[in-house]
Tab-separated table of C-alpha atoms and ligand atoms in Angstrom:
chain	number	residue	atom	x	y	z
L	26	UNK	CA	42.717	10.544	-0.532
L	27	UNK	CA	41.883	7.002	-0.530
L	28	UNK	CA	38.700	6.218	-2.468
L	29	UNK	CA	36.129	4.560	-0.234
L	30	UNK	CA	35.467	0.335	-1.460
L	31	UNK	CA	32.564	-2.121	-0.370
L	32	UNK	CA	33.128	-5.658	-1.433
L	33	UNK	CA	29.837	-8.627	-1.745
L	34	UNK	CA	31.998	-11.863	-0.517
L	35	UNK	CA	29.004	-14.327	-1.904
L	36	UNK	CA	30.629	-16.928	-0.709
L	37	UNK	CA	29.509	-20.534	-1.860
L	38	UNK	CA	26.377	-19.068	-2.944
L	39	UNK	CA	24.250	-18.267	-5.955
L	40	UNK	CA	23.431	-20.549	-8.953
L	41	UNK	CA	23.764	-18.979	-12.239
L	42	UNK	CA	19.865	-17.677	-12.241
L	43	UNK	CA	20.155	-16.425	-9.468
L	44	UNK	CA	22.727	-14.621	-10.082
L	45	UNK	CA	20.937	-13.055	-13.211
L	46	UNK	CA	18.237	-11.856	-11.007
L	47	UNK	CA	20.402	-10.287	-8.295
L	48	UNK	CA	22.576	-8.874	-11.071
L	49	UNK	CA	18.973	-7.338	-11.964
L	50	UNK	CA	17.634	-6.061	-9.259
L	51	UNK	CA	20.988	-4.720	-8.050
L	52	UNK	CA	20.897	-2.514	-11.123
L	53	UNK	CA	17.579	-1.332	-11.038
L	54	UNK	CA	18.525	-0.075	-7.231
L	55	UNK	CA	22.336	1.161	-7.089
L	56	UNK	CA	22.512	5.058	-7.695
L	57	UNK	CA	25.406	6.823	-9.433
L	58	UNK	CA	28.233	5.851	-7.096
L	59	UNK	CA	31.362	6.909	-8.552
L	60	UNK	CA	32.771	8.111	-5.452
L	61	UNK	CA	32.917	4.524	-4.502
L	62	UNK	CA	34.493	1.391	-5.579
L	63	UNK	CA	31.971	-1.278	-5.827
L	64	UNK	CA	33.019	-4.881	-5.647
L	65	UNK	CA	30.990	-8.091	-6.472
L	66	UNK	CA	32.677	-11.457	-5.591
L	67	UNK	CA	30.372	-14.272	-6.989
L	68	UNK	CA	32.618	-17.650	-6.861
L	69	UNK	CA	33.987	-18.349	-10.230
L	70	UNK	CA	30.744	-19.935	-11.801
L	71	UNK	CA	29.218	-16.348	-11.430
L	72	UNK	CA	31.440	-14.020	-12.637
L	73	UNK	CA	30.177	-13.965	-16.592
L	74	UNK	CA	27.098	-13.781	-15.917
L	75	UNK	CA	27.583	-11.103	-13.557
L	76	UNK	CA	30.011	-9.292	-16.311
L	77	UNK	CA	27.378	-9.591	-18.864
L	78	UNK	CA	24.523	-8.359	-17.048
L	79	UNK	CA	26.323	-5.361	-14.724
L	80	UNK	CA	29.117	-4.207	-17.405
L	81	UNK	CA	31.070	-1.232	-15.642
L	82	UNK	CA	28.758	-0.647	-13.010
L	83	UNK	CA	30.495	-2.664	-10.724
L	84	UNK	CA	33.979	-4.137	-10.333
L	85	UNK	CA	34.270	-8.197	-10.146
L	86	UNK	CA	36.361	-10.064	-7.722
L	87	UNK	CA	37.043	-13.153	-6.936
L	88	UNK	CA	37.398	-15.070	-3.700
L	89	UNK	CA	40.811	-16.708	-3.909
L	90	UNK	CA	43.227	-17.893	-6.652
L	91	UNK	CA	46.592	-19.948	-7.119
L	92	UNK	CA	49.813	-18.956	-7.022
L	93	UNK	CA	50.964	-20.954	-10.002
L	94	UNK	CA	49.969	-18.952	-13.450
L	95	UNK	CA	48.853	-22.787	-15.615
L	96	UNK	CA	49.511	-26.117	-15.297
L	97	UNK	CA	48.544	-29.511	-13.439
L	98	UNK	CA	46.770	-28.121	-10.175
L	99	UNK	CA	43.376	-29.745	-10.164
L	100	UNK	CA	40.891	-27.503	-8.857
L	101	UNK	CA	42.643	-24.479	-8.824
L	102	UNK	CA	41.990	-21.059	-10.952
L	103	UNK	CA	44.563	-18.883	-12.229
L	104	UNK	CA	45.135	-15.305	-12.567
L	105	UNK	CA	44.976	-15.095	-16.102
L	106	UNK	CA	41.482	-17.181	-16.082
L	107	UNK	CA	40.163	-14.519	-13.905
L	108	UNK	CA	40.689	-11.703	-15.948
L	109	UNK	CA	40.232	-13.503	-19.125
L	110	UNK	CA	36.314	-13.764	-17.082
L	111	UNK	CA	36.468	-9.165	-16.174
L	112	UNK	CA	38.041	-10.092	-12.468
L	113	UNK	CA	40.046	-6.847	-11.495
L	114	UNK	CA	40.089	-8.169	-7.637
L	115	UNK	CA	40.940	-11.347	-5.545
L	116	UNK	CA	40.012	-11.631	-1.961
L	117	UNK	CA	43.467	-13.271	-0.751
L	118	UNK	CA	43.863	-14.725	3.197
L	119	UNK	CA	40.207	-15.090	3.552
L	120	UNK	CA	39.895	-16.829	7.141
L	121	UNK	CA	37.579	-19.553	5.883
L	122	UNK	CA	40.662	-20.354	3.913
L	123	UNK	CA	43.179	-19.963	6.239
L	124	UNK	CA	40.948	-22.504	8.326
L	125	UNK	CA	39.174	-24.505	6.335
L	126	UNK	CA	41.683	-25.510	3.828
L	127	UNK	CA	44.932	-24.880	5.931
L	128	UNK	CA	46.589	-21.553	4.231
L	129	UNK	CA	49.225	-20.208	5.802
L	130	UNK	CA	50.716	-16.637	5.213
L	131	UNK	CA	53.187	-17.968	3.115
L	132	UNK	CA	50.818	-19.325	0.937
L	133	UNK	CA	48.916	-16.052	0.781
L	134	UNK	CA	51.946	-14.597	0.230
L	135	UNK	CA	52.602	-16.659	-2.995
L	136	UNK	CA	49.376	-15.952	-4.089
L	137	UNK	CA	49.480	-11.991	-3.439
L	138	UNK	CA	53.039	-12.081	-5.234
L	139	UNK	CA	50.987	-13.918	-8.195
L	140	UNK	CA	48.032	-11.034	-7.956
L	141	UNK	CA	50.535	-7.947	-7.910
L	142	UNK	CA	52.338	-9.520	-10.991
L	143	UNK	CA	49.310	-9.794	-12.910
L	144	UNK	CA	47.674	-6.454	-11.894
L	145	UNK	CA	45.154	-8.410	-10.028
L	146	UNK	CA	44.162	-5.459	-7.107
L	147	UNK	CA	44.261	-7.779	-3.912
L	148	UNK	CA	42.335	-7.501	-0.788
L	149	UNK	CA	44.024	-9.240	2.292
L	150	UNK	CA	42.057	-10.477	5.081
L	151	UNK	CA	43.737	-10.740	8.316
L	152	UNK	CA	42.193	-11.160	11.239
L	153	UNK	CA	42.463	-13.216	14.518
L	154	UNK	CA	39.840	-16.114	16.552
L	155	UNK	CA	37.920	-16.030	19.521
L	156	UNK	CA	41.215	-17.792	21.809
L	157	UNK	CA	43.578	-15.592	20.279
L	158	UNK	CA	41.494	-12.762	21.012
L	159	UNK	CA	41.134	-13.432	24.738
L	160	UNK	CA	44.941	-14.209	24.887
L	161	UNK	CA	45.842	-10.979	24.020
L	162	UNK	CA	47.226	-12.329	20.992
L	163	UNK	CA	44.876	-10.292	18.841
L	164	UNK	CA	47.835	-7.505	17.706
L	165	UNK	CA	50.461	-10.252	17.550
L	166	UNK	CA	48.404	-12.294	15.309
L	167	UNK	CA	47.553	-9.733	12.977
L	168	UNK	CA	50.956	-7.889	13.058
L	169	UNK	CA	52.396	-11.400	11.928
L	170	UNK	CA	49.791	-12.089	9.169
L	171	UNK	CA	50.349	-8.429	7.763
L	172	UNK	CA	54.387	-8.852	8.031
L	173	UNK	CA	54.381	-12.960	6.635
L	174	UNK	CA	51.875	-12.052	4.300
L	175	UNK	CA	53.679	-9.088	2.529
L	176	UNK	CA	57.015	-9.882	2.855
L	177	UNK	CA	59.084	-9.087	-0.260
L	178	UNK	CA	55.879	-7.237	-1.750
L	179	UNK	CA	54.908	-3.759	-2.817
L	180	UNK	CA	51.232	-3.576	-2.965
L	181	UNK	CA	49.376	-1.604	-5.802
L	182	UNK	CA	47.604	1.851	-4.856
L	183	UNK	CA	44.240	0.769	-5.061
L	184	UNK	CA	44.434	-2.461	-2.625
L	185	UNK	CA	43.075	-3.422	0.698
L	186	UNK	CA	43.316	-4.325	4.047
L	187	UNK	CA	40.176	-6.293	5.326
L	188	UNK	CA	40.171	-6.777	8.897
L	189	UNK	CA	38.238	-9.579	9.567
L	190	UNK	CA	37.590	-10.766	13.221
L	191	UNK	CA	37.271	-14.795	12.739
L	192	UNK	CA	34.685	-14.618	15.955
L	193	UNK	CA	32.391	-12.242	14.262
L	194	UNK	CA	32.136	-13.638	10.531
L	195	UNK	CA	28.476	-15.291	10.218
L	196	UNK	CA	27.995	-15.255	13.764
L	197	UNK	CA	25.667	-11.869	14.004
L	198	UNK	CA	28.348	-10.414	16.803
L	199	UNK	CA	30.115	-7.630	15.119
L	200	UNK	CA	32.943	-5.562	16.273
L	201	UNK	CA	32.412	-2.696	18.652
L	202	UNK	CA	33.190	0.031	15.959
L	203	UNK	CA	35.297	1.441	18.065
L	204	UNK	CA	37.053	-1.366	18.828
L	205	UNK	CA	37.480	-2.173	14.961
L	206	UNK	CA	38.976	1.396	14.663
L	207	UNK	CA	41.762	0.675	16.930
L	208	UNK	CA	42.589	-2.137	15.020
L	209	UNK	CA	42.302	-0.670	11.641
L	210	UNK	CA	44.712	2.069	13.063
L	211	UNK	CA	47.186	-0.696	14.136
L	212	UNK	CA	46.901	-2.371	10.904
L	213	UNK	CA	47.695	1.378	9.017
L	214	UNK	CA	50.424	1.944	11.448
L	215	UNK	CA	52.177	-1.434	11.327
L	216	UNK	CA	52.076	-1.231	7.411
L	217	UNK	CA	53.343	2.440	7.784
L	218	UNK	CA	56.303	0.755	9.430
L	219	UNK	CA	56.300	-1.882	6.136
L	220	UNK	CA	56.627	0.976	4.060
L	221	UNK	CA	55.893	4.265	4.381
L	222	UNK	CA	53.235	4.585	1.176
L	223	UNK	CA	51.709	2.326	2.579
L	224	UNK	CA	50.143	4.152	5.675
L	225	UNK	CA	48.576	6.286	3.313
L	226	UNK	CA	46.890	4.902	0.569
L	227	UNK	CA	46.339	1.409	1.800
L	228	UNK	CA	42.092	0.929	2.144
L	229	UNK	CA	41.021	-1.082	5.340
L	230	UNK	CA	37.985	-2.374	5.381
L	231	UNK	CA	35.797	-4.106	8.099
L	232	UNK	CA	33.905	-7.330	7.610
L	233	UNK	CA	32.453	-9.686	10.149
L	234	UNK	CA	28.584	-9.542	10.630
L	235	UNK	CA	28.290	-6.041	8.863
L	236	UNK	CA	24.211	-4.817	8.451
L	237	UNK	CA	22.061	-2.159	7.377
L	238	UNK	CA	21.751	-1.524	11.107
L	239	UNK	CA	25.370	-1.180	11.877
L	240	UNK	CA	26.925	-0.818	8.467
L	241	UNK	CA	27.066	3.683	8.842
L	242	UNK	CA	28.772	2.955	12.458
L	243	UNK	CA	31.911	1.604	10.825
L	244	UNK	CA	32.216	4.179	8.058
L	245	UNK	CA	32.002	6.727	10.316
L	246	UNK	CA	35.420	5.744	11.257
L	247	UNK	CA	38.669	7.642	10.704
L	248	UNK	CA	40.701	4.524	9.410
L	249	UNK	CA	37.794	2.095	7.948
L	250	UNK	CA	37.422	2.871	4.215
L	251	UNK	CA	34.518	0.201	3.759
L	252	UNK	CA	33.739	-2.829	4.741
L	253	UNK	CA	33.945	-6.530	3.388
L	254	UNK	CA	30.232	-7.724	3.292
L	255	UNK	CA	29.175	-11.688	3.117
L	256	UNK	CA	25.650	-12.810	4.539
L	257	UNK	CA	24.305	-9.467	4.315
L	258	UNK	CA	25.131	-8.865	0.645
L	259	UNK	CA	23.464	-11.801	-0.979
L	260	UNK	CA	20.234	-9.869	-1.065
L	261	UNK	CA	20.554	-6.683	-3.324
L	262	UNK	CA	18.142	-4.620	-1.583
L	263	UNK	CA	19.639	-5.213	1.479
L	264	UNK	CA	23.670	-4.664	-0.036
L	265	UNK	CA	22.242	-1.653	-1.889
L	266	UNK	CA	21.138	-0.185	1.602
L	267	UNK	CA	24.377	-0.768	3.052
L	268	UNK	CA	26.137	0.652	0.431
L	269	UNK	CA	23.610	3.924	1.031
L	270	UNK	CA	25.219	4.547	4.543
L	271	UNK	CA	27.769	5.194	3.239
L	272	UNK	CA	28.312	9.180	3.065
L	273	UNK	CA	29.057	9.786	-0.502
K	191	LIG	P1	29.461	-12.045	7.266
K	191	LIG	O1	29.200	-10.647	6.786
K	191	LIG	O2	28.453	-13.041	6.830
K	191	LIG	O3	29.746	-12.069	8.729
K	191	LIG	O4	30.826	-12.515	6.548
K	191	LIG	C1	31.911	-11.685	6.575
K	191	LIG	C2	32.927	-12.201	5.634
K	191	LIG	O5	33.534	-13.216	5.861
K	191	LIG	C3	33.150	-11.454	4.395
K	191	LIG	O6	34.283	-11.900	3.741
């Protein structure tokens, strides 16, 4: 039975006050959700504050890490720094990263190989662009970030599959639901083919342009476990709604 997960991707967003008030009002709001994992991923300036206000009621991730575990990498964050700050997850593959600062599945290979080791639980986001997409490249794409991506690895029980589309992140165009189930099916059957385990207990979310209004659409499918939330989650009322759709 694979425990249902909904993951805040803040982005580059949030000072530290305001993430003291969110941290707030998200408490005052959330019910008793233990059926569900709850992820918050604040970038890196956020996460004590967020620890120190929320405590266990929610889970802390961050959005990306290095594969190196110290030394002379300017910029960079390890996995011990992480979870020296409460971290138990790292968004790994994100496409803004893949794009925007040219990381390749090798890299987020090395980096998933770093987050296993360390008992980091990653979350893998795979997903493909607009051109691909009307290529037909879509599967291909994906079948080669999941097979790149995890080569060599054995993922932890409690990780993720996000399934992305690059078209529909921040764009207000989400997935056809059904459309994101056949994919999330792909992704569970391609991984089955990885390694058997892995078709059972690996969690795929969706993410890309997920609402209040659409958010209940996507957990109604068979092969979605949650969904990987940015714009929409930077308000608590309105993350705390989509969380409620979900049917716990
Ligand atoms: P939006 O929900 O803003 O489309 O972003 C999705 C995303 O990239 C989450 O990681």
């Amino acid at each position: 039975m694979r425990k249902p997960l909904i993951i805040a991707n803040w982005k580059m967003n949030k000072t530290i006050s305001e993430t003291e008030q969110y941290a707030q009002e998200f408490l005052r709001l959330i019910d008793d959700t233990e059926q569900l994992d709850l992820v918050i991923c604040p970038p890196f300036t956020g996460l004590e504050k967020l620890k120190a206000v929320c405590k266990e009621q929610v889970n802390l991730g961050a959005q990306n890490m290095f594969w190196e575990v110290s030394g002379a990498y300017t910029g960079e964050i390890s996995a011990d720094m992480l979870l020296s700050c409460g971290c138990s997850y790292v968004i790994l593959g994100h496409s803004e990263r893949r794009q925007l600062f040219n990381e390749n599945n090798y890299i987020i290979n090395s980096k998933l190989r770093i987050a296993i080791e360390k008992n980091l639980i990653p979350v893998l986001c795979v997903g493909e662009t607009l051109q691909q997409r009307e290529n037909k490249l879509a599967y291909d794409v994906i079948r080669e970030q999941l097979r790149e991506g995890l080569a060599g690895l054995e993922p932890p029980g409690r990780w993720a599959v996000a399934y992305e589309p690059v078209w529909a992140i921040g764009t207000g165009v989400n997935a056809h639901p059904d459309d994101a189930q056949t994919m999330a099916m792909f992704i569970r059957s391609e991984l089955g083919m990885l390694n058997k385990a892995l078709y059972d207990y690996t969690r795929i979310l969706y993410g890309g342009s997920v609402t209040e209004n659409n958010a209940a659409d996507f957990f109604a499918q068979a092969d979605i476990d949650g969904a990987l939330v940015g714009g929409a989650s930077l308000n608590a009322a309105t993350f705390v709604n989509i969380i409620r759709k979900y049917n716990y």
